[in-house]
CSV table of N, CA, C and O in Angstrom, one decimal:
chain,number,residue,atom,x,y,z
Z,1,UNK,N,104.7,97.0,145.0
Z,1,UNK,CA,103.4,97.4,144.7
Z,1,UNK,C,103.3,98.8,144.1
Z,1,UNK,O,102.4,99.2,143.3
Z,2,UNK,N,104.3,99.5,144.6
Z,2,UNK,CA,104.1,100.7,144.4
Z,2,UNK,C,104.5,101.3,142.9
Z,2,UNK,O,103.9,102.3,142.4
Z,3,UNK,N,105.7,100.4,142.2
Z,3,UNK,CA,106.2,100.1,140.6
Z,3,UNK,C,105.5,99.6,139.8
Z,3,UNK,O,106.0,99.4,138.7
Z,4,UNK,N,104.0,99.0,140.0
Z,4,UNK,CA,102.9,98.1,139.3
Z,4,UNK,C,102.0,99.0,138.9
Z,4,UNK,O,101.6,99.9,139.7
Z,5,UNK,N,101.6,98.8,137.4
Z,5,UNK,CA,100.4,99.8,137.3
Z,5,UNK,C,99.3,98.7,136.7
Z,5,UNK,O,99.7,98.1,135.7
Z,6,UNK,N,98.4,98.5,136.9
Z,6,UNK,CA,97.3,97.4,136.4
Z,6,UNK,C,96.1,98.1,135.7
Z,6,UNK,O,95.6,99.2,136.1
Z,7,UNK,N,95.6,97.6,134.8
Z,7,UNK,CA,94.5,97.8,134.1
Z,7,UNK,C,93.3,98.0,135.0
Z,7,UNK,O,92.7,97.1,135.7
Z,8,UNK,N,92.9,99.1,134.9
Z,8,UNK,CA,91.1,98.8,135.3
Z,8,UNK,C,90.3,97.8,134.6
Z,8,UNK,O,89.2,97.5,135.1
Z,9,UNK,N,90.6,97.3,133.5
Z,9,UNK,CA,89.4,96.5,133.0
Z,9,UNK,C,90.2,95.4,132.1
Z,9,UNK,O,91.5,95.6,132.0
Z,10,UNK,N,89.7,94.4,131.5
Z,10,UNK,CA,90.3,93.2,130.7
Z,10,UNK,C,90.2,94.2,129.5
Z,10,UNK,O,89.5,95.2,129.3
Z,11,UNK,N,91.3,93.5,128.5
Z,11,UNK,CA,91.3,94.3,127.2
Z,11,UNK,C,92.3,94.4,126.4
Z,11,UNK,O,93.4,94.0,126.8
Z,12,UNK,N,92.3,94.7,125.2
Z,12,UNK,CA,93.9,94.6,124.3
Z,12,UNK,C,94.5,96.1,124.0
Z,12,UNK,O,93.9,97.1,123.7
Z,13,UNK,N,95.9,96.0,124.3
Z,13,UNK,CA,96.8,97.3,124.1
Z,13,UNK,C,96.5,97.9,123.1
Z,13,UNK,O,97.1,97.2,122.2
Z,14,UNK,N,95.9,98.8,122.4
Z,14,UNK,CA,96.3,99.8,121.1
Z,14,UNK,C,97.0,100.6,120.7
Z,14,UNK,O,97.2,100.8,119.5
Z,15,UNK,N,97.7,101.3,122.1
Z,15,UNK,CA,98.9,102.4,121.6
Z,15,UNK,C,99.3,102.6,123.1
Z,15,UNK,O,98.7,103.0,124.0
Z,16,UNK,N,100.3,102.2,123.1
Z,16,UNK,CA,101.5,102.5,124.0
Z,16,UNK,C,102.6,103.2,124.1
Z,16,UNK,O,103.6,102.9,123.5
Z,17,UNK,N,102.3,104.7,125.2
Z,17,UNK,CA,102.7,105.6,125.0
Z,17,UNK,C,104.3,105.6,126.0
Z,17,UNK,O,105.1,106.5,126.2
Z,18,UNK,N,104.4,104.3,126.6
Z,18,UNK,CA,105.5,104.5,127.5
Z,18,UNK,C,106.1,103.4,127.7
Z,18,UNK,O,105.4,102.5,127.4
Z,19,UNK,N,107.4,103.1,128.2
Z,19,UNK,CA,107.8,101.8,127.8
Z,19,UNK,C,108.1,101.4,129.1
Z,19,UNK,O,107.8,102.1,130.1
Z,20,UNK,N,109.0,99.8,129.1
Z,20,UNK,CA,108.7,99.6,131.0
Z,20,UNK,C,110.0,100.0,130.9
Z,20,UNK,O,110.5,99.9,129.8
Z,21,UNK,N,110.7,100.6,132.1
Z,21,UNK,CA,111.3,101.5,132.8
Z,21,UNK,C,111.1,103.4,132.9
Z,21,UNK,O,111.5,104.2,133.7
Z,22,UNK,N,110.4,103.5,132.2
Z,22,UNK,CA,110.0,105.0,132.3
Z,22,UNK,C,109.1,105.5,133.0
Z,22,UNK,O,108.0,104.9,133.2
Z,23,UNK,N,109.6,106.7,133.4
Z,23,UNK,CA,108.5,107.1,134.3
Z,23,UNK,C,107.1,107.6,133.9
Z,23,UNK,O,106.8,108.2,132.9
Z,24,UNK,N,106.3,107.3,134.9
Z,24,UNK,CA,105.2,107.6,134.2
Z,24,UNK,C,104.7,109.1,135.1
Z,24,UNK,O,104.7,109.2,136.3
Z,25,UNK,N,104.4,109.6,134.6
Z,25,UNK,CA,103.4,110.8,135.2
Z,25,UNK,C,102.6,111.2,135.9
Z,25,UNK,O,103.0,110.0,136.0
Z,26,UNK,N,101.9,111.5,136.5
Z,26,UNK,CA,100.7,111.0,137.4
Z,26,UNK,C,99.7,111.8,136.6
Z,26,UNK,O,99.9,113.0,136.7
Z,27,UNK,N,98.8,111.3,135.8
Z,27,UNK,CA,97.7,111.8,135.3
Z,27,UNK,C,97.8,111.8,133.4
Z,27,UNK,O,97.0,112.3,132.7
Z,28,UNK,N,99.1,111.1,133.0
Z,28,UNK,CA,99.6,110.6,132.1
Z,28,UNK,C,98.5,109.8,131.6
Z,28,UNK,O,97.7,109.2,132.4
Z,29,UNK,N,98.5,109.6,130.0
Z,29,UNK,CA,97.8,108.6,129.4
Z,29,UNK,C,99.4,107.7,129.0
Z,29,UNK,O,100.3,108.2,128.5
Z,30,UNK,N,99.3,106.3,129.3
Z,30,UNK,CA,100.2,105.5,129.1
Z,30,UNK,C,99.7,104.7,127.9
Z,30,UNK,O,100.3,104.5,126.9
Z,31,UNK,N,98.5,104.4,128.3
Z,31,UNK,CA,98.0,103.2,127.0
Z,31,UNK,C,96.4,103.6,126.3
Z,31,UNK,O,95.5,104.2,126.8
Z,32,UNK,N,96.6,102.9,125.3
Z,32,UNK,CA,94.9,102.9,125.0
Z,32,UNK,C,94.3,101.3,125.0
Z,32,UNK,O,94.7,100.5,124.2
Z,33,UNK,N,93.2,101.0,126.1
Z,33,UNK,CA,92.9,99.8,125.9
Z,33,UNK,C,91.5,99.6,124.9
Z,33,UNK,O,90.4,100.1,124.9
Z,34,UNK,N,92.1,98.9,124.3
Z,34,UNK,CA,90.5,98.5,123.6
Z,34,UNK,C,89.7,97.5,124.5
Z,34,UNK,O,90.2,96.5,125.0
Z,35,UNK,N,88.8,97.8,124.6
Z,35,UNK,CA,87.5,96.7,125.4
Z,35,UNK,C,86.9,95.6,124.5
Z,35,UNK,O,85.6,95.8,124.3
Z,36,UNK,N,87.4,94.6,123.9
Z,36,UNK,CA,86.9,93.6,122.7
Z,36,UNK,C,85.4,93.3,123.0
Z,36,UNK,O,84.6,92.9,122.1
Z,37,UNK,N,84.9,93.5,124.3
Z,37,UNK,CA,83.3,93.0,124.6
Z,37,UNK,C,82.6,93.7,124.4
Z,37,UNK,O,81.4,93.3,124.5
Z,38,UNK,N,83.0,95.1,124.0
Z,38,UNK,CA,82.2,96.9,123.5
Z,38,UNK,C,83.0,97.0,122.5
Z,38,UNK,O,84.1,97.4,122.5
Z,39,UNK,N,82.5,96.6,121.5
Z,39,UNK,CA,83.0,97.2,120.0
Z,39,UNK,C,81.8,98.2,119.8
Z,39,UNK,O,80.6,98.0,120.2
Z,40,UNK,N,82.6,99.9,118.9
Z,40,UNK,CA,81.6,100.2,118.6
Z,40,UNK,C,82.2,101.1,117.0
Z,40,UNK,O,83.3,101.1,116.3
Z,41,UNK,N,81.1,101.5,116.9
Z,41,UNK,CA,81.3,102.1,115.9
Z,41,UNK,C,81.1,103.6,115.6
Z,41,UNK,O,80.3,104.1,116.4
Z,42,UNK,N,81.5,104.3,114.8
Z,42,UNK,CA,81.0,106.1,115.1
Z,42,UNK,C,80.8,106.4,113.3
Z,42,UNK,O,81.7,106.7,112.5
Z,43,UNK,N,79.7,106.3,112.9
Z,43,UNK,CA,79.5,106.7,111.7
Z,43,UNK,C,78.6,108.8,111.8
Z,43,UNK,O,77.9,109.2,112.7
Z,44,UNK,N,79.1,109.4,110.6
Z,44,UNK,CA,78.4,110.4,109.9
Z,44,UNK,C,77.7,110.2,109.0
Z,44,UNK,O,77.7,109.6,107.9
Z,45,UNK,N,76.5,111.1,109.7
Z,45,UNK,CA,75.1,111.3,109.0
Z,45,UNK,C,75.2,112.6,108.1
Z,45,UNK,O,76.1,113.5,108.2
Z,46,UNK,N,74.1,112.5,107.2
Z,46,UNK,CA,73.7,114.1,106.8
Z,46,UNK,C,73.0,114.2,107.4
Z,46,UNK,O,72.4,113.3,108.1
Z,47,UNK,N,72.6,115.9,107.3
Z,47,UNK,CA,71.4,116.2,108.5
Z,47,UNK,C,70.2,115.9,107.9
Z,47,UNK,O,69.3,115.9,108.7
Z,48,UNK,N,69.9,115.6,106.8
Z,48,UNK,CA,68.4,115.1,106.5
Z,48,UNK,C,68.4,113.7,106.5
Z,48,UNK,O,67.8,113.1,105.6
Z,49,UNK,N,68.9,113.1,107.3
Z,49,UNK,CA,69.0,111.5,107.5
Z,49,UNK,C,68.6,111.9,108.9
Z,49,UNK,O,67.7,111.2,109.3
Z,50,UNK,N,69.1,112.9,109.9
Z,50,UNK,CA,69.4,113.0,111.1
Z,50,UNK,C,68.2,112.6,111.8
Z,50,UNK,O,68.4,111.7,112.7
Z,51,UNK,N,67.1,113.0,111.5
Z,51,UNK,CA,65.8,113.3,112.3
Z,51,UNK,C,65.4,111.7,111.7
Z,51,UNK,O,64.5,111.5,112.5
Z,52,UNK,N,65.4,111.1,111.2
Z,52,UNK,CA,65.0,109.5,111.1
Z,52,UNK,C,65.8,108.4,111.8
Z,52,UNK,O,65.6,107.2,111.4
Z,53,UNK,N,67.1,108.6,113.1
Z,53,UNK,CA,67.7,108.2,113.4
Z,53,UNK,C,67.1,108.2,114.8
Z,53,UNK,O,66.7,109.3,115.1
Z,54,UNK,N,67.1,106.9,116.2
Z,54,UNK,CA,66.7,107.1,117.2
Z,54,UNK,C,67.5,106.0,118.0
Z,54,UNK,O,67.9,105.0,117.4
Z,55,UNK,N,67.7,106.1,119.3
Z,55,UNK,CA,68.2,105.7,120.2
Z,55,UNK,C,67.8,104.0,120.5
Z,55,UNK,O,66.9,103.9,121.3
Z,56,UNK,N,68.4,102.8,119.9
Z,56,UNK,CA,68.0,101.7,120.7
Z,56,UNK,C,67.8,100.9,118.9
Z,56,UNK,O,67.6,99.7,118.6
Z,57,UNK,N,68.1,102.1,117.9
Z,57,UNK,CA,67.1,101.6,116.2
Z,57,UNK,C,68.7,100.5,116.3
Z,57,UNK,O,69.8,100.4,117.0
Z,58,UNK,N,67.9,99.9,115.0
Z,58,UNK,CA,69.2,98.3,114.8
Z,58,UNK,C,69.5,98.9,113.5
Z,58,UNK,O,68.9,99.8,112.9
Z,59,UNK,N,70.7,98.3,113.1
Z,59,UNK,CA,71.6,98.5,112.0
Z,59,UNK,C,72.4,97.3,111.6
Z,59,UNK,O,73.1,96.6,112.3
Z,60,UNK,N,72.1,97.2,110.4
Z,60,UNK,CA,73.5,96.2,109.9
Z,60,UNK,C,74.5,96.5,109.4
Z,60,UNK,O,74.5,97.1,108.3
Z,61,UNK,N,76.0,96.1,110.3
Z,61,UNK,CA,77.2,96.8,109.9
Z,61,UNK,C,77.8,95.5,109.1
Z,61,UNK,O,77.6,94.4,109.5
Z,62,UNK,N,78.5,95.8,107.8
Z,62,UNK,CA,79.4,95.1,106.8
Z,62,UNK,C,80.9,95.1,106.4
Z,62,UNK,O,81.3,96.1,105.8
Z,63,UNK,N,81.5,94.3,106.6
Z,63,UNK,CA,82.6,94.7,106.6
Z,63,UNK,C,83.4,93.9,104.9
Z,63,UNK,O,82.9,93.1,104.1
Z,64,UNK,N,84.6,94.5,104.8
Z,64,UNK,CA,85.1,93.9,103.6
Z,64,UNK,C,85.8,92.5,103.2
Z,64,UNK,O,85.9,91.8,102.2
Z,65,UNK,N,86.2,92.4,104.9
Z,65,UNK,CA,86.8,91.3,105.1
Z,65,UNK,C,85.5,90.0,105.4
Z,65,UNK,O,85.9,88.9,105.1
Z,66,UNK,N,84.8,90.0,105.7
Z,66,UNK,CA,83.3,89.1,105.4
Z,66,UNK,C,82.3,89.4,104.5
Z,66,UNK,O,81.1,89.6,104.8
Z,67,UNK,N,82.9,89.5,103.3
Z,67,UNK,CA,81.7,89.6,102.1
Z,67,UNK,C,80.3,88.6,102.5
Z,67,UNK,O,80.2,87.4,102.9
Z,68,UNK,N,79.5,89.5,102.2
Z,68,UNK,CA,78.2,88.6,102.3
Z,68,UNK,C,77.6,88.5,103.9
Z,68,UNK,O,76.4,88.2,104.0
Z,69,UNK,N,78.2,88.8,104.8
Z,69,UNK,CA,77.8,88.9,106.4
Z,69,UNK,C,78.1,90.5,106.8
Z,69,UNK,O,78.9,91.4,106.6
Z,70,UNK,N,76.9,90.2,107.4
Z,70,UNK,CA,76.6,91.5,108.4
Z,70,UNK,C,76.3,91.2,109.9
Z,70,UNK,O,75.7,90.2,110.3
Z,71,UNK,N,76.7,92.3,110.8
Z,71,UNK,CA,76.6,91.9,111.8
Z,71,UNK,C,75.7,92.4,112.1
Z,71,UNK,O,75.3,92.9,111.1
Z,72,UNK,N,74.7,92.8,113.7
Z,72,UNK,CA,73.9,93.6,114.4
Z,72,UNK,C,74.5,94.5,114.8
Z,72,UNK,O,75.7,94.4,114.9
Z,73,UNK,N,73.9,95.7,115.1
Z,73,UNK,CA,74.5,96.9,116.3
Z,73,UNK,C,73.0,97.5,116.8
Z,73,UNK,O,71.9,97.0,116.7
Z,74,UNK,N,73.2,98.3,117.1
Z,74,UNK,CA,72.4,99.6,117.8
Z,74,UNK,C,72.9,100.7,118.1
Z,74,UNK,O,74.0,101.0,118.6
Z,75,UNK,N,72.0,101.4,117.8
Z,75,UNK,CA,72.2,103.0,118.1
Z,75,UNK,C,72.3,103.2,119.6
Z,75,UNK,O,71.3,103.3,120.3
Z,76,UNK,N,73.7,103.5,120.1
Z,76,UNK,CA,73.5,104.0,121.8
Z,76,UNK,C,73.9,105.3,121.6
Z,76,UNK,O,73.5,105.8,122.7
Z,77,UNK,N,74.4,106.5,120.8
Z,77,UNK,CA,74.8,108.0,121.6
Z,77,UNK,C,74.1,108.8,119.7
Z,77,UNK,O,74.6,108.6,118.6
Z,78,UNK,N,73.2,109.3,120.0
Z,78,UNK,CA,73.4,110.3,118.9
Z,78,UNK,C,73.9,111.6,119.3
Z,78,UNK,O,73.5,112.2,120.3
Z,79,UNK,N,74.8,112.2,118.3
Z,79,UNK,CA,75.1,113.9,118.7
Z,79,UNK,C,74.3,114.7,118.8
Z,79,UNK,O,73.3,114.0,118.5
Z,80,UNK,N,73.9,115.7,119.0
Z,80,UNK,CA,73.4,116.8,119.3
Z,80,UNK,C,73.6,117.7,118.4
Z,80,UNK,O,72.7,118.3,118.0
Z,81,UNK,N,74.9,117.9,118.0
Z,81,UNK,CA,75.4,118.7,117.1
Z,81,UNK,C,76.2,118.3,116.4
Z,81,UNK,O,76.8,117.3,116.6
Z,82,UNK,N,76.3,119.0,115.2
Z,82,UNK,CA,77.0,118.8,114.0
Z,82,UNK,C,78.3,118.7,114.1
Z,82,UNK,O,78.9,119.4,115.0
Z,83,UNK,N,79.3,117.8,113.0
Z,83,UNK,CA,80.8,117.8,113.4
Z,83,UNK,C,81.2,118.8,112.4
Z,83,UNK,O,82.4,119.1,112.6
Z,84,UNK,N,80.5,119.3,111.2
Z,84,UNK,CA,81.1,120.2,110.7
Z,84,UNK,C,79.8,121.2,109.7
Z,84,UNK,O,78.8,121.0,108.9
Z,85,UNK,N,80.4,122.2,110.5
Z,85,UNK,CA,79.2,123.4,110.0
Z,85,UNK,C,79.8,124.1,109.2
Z,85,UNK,O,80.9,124.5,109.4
Z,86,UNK,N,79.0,124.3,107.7
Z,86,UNK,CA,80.0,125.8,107.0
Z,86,UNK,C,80.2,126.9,107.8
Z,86,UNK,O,79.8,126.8,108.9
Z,87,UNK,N,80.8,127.8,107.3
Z,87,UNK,CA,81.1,129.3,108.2
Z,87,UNK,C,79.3,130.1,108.2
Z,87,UNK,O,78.7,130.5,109.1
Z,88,UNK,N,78.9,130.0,106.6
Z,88,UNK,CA,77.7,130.6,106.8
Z,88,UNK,C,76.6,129.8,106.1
Z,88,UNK,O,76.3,129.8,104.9
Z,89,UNK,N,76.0,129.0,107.2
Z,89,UNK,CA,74.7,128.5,106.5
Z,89,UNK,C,73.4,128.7,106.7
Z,89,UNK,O,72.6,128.5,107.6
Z,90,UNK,N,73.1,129.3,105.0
Z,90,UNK,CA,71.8,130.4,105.0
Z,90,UNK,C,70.9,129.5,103.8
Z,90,UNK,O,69.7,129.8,103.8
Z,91,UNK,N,71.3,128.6,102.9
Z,91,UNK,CA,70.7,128.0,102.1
Z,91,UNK,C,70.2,126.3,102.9
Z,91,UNK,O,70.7,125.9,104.0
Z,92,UNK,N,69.1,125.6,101.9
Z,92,UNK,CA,69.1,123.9,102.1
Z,92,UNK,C,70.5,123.2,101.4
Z,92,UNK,O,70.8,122.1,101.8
Z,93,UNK,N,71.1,123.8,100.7
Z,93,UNK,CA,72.1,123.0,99.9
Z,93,UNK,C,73.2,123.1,101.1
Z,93,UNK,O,73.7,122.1,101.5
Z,94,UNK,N,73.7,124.8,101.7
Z,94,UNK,CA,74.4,124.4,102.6
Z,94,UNK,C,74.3,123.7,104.0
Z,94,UNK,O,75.2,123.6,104.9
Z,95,UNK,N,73.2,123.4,104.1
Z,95,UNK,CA,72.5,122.8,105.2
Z,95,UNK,C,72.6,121.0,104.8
Z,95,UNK,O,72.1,120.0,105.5
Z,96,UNK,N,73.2,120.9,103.9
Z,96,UNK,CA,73.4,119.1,103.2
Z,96,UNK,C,74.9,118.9,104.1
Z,96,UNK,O,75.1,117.8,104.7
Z,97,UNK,N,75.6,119.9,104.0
Z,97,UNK,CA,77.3,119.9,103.9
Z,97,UNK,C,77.7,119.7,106.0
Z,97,UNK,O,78.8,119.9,106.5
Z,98,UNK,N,76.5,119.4,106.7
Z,98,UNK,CA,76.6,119.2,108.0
Z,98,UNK,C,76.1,117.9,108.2
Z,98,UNK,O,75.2,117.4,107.5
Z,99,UNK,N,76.9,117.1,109.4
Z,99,UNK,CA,77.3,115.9,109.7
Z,99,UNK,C,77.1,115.7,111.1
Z,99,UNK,O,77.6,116.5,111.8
Z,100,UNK,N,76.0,114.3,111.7
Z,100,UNK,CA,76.2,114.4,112.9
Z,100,UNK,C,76.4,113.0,113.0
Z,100,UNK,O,75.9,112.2,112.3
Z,101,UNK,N,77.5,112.6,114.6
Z,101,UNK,CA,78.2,111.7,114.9
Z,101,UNK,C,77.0,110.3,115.4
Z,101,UNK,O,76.3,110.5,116.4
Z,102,UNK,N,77.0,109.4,114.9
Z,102,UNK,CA,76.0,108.5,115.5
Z,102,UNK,C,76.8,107.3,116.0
Z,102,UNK,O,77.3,106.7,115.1
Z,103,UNK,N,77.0,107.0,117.1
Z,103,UNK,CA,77.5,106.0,118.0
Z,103,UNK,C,76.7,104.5,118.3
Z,103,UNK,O,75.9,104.4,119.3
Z,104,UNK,N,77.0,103.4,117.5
Z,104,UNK,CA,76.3,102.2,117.5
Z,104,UNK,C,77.3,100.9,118.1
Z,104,UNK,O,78.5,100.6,117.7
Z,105,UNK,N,76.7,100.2,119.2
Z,105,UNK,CA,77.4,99.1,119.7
Z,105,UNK,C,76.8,98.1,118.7
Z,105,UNK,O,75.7,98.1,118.3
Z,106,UNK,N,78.3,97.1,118.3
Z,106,UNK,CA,78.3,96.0,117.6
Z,106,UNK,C,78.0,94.8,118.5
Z,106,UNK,O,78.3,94.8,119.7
Z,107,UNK,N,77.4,93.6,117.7
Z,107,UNK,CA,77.3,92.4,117.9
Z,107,UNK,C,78.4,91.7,117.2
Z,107,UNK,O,78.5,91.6,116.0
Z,108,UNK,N,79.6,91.2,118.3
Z,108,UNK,CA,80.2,90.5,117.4
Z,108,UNK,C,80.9,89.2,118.5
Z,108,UNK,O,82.0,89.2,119.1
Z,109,UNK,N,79.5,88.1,118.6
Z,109,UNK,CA,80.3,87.0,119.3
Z,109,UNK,C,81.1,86.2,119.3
Z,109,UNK,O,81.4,85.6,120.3
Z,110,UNK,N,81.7,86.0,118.2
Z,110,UNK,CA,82.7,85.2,117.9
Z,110,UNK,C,84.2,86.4,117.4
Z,110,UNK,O,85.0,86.0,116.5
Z,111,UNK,N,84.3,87.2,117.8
Z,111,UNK,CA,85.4,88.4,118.0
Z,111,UNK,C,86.3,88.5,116.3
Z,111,UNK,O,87.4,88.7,116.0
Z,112,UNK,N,85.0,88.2,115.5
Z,112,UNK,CA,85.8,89.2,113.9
Z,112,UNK,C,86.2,90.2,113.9
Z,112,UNK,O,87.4,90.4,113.5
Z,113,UNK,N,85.4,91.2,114.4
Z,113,UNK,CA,86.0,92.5,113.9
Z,113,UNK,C,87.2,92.8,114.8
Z,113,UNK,O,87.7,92.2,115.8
Z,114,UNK,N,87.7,94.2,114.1
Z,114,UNK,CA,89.2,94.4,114.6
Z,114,UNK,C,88.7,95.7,114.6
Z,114,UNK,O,87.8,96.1,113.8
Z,115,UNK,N,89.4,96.6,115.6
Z,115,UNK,CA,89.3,98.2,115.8
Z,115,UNK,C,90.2,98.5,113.9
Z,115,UNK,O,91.0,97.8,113.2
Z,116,UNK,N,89.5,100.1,113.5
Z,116,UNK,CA,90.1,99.7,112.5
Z,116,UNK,C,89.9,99.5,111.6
Z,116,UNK,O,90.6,99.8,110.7
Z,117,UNK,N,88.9,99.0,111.4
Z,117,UNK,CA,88.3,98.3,110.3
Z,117,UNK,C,87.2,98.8,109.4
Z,117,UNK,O,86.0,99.1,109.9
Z,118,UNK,N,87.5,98.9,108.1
Z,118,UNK,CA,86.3,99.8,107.6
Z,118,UNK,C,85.1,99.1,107.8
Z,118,UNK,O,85.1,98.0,108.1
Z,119,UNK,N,84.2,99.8,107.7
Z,119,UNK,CA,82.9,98.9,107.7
Z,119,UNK,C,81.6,99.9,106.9
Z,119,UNK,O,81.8,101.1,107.2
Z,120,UNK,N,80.7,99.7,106.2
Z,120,UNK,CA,79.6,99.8,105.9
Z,120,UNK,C,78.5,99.8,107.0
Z,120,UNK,O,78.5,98.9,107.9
Z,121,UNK,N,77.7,100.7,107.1
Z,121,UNK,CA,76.4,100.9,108.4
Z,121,UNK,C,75.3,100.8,107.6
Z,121,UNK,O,75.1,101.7,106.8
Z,122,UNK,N,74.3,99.8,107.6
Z,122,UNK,CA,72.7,100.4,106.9
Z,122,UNK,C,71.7,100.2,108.1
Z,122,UNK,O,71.7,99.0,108.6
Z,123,UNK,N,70.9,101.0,108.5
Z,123,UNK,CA,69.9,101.2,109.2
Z,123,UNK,C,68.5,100.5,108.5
Z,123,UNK,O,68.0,100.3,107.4
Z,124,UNK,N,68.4,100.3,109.5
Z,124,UNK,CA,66.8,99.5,109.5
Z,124,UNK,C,65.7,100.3,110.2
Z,124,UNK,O,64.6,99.8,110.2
């Protein structure tokens, strides 16, 4: 029992940092699981899109590999802050060149999508 390490949750391997006979660490990251029943997605905004974006709004995400289909999502986490600020922003033009992270769970019941995967986002 004490050589078994088990998953907290159902799920598929993404990167596997250790192989079986090695030791693992205590507080080591060994794997990455992906959760196939929480797909999500993390798209960048500009900041003048920012303030028209709200918690629960729907989105159709598209991908390349199903021309012509879109799936559902929703907006669950918007950032707070920007992922990238100039050093000095004193104008509206450099105030374009900032980005914030918007976090949308996908609908995908019959398990198309793949982590990975480019995709297109349009808000509704």
């Amino acid at each position: 029992g004490k050589l078994t390490i088990t998953a907290p949750a159902d799920g598929v391997v993404m990167t596997l940092s250790i192989q079986p006979g090695e030791f693992a660490a205590p507080g080591a990251t060994l794997l990455v699981l992906g959760r196939e029943a929480e797909k999500t997605i993390t798209v960048y905004i500009p900041e003048e899109v920012y303030g028209r974006i709200s918690l629960g709004q729907s989105a159709g995400v598209s991908v390349d590999s199903f021309p012509g289909q879109s799936f559902e999502a929703a907006v669950i986490h918007i950032a707070d802050q920007a992922e990238f600020t100039p050093r000095n922003v004193q104008t509206a033009q450099g105030r374009k060149n900032t980005v914030f992270a918007i976090k949308l769970q996908v609908i995908d019941p019959e398990n198309k999508l793949k982590p990975g995967m480019p995709a297109d986002v349009l808000f509704k």
